[in-house]
Short mmCIF file of C-alpha atoms and ligand atoms in Angstrom, two decimals:
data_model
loop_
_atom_site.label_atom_id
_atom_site.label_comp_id
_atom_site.label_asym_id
_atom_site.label_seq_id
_atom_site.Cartn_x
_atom_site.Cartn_y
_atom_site.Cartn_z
CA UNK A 117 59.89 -56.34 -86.71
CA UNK A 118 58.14 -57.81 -83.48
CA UNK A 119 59.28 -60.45 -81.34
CA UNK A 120 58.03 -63.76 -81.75
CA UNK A 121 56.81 -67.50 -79.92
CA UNK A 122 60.31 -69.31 -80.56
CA UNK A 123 58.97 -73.30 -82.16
CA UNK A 124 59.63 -76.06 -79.65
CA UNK A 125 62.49 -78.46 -80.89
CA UNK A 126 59.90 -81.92 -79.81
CA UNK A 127 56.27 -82.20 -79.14
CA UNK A 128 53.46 -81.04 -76.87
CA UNK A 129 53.30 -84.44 -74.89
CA UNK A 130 56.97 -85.31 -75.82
CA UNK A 131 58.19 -84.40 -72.07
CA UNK A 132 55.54 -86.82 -70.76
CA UNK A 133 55.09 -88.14 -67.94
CA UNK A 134 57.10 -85.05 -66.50
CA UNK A 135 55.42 -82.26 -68.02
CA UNK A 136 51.79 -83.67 -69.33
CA UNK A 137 50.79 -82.46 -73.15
CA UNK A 138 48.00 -80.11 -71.72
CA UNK A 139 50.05 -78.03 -69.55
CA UNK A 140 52.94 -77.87 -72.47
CA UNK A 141 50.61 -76.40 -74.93
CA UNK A 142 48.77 -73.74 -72.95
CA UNK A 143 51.61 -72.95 -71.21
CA UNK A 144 53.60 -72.25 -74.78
CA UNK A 145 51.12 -71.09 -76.75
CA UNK A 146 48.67 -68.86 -74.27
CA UNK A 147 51.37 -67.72 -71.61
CA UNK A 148 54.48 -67.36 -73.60
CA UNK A 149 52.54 -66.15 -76.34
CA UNK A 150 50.84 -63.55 -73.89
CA UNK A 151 54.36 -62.19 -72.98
CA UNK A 152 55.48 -62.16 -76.15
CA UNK A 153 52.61 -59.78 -77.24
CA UNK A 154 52.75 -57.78 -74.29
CA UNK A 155 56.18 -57.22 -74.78
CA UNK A 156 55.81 -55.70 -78.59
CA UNK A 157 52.97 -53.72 -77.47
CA UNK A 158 55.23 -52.19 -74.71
CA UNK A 159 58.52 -50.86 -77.30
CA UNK A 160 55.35 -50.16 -80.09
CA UNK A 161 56.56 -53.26 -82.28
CA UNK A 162 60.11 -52.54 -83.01
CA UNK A 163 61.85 -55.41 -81.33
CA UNK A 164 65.41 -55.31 -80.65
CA UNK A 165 68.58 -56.91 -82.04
CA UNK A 166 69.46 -58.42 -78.58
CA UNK A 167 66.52 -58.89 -75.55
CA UNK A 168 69.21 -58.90 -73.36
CA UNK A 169 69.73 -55.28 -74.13
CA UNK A 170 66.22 -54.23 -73.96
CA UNK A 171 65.82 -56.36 -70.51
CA UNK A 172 69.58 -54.29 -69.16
CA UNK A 173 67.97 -50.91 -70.48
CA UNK A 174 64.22 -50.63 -71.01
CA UNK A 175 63.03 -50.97 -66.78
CA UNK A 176 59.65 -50.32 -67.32
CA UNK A 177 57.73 -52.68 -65.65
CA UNK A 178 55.75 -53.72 -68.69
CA UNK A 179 59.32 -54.23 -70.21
CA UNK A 180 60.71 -56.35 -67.73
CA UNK A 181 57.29 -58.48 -66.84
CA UNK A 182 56.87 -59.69 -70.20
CA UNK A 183 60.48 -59.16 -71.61
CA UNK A 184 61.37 -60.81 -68.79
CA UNK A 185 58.62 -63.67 -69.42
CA UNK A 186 60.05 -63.61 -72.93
CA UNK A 187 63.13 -64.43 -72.30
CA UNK A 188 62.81 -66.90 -69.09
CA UNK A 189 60.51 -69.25 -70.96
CA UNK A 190 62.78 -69.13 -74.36
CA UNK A 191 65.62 -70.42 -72.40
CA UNK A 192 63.73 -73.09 -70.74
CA UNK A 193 61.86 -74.60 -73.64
CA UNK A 194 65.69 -75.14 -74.50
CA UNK A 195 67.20 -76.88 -71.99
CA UNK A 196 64.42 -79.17 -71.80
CA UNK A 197 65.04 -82.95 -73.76
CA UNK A 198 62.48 -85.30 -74.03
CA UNK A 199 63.59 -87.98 -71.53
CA UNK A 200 66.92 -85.63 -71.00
CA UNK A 201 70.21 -85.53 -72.99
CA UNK A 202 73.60 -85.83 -72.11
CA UNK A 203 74.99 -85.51 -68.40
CA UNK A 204 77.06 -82.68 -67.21
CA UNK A 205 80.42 -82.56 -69.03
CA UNK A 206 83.60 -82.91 -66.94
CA UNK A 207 84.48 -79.40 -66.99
CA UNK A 208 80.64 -78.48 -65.76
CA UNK A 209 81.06 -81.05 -63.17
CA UNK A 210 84.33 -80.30 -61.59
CA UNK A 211 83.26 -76.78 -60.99
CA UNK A 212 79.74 -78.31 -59.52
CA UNK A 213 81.86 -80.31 -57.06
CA UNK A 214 84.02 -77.33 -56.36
CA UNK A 215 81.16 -74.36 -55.71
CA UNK A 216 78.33 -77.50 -53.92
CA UNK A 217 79.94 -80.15 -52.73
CA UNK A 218 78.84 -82.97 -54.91
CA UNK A 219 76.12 -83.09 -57.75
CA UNK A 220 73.66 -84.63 -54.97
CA UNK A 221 74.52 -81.32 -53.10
CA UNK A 222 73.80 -79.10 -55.97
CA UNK A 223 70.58 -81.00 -56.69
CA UNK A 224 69.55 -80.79 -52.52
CA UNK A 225 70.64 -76.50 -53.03
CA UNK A 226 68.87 -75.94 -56.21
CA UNK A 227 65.54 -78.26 -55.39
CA UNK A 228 65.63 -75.95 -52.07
CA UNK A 229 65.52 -72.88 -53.97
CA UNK A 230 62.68 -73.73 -56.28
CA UNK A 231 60.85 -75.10 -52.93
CA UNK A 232 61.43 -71.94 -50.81
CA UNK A 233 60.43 -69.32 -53.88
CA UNK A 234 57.22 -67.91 -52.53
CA UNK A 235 54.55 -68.00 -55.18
CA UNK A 236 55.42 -67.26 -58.18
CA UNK A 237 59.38 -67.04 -59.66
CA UNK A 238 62.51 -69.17 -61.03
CA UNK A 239 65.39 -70.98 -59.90
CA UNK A 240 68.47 -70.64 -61.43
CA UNK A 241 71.88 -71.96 -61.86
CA UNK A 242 74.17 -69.72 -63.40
CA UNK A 243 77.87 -68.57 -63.79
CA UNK A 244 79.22 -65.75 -61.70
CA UNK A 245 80.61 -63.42 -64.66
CA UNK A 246 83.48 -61.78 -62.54
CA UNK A 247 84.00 -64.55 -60.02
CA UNK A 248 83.42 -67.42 -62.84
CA UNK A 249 81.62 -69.10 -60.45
CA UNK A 250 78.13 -71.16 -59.66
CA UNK A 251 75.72 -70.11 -57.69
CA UNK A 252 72.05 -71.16 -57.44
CA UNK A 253 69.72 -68.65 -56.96
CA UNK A 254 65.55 -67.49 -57.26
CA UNK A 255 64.00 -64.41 -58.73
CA UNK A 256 60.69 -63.42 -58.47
CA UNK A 257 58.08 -63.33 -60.95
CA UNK A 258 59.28 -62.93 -64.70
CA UNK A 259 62.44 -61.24 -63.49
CA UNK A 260 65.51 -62.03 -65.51
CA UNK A 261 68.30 -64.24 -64.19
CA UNK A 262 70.82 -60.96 -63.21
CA UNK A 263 71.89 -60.72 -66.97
CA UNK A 264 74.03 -57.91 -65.97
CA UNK A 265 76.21 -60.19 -64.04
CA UNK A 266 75.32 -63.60 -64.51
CA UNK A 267 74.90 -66.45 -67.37
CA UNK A 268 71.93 -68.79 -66.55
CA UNK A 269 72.78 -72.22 -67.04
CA UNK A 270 70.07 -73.71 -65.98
CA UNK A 271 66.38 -72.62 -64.98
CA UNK A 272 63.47 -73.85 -63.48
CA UNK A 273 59.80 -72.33 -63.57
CA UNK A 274 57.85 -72.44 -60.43
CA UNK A 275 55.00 -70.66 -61.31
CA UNK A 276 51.61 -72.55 -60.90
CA UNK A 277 51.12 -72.79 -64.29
CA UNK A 278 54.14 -74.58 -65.00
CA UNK A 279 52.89 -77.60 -63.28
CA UNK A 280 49.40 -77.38 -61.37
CA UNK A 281 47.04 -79.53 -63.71
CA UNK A 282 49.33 -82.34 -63.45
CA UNK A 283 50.75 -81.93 -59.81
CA UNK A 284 48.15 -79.55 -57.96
CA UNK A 285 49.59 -78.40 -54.68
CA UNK A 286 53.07 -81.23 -54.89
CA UNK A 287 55.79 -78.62 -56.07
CA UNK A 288 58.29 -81.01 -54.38
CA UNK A 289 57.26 -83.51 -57.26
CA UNK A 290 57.69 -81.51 -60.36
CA UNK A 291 60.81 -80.32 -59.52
CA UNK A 292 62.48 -83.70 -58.16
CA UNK A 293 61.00 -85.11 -61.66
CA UNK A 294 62.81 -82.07 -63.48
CA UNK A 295 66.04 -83.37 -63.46
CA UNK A 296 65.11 -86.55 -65.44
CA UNK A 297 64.15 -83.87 -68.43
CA UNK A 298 67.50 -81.60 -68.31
CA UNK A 299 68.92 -81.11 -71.69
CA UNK A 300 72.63 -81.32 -70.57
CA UNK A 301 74.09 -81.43 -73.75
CA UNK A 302 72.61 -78.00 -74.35
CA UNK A 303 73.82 -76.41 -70.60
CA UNK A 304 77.34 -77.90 -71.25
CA UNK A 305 76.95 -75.65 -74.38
CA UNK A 306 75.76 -72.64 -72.48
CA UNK A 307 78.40 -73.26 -70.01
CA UNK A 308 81.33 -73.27 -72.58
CA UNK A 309 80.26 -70.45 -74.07
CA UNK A 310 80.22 -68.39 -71.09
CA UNK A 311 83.36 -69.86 -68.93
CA UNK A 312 85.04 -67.82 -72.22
CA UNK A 313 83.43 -64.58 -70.88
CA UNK A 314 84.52 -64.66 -67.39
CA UNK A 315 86.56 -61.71 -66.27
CA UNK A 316 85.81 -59.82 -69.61
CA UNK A 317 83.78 -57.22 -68.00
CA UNK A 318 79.75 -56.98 -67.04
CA UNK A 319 78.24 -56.70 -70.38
MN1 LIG B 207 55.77 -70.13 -67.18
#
């Protein structure tokens, strides 16, 4: 058993004018598709039940690179609608209000962390396992969104490849138009699911 590219749920060019049908494609099937196959060539083909797991336990850098670029691009494809879905349901946004302020404050905090990630990385909203709180934060590279203590919500890729042939040099663009492609009705899910974890322990 070997991991395997996960199918989109819509189209190549279905996120356009956002994300354009070029960048969609390579970037699914050449550099997910490249961590994927690094990643069964690093544990010799025998994929594990969870990735979380391997990503907690296997910290080999080949491991965590492409396990890690596994996993980070899996979750995005997901909570990614074509034109967006849903808004943030009442429970999401109360606690939004509570930990930023305002929904136009978390939007300023989190487009501020995917603008201030030097080079290559991801910015990430996620609940605070222990504290069952938000918190917005970046990680470098293909490194995983602190799955030992945290359950990403929400994530952004802000590696060139994620948007250069359409915006070049004009991060500040592709993430601004991000927010008009969130899938909401899947983070509401992801946030339901783990607000029933909080205070259970780190695992
Ligand atoms: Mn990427």
């Amino acid at each position: 058993m070997t991991y395997t590219l996960p199918k989109l749920d819509y189209g190549y060019d279905a996120l356009e004018p956002v994300i354009d049908k070029e960048t969609m494609q390579i970037h699914h099937t050449k550099h997910h598709q490249a961590y994927v196959d690094k990643l069964n060539a690093a544990l010799g083909n025998e994929a594990q039940d969870s990735l979380e797991e391997v990503l907690l336990t296997n910290v080999t850098s080949a491991v965590q690179n492409n396990g890690g670029g596994h996993f980070n691009h899996s979750f995005f494809w997901k909570i990614l609608a074509p034109g967006g879905s849903g808004k943030p349901n009442a429970d999401l946004m109360a606690l939004i209000n509570k930990c930023f302020g305002s929904y136009e404050k978390f939007v300023e905090e989190f487009t501020n962390t995917a603008l201030t990630r030097f080079g290559s990385g991801w910015a990430w909203l996620s609940l605070d396992k222990s504290t069952g709180q938000l918190e917005i934060y970046s990680m470098v590279n293909q490194d995983h969104p602190k799955l030992n203590t945290h359950v990403p919500l929400l994530g952004l890729d802000v590696w060139e490849h994620a948007y250069y042939l359409k915006y070049q040099n004009r991060r500040p663009e592709y993430v601004k138009a991000f927010f008009s492609i969130i899938n909401w009705d899947r983070v509401n899910h992801l946030f339901t699911e783990a607000s029933s974890w909080v205070g259970k322990g780190s695992s």
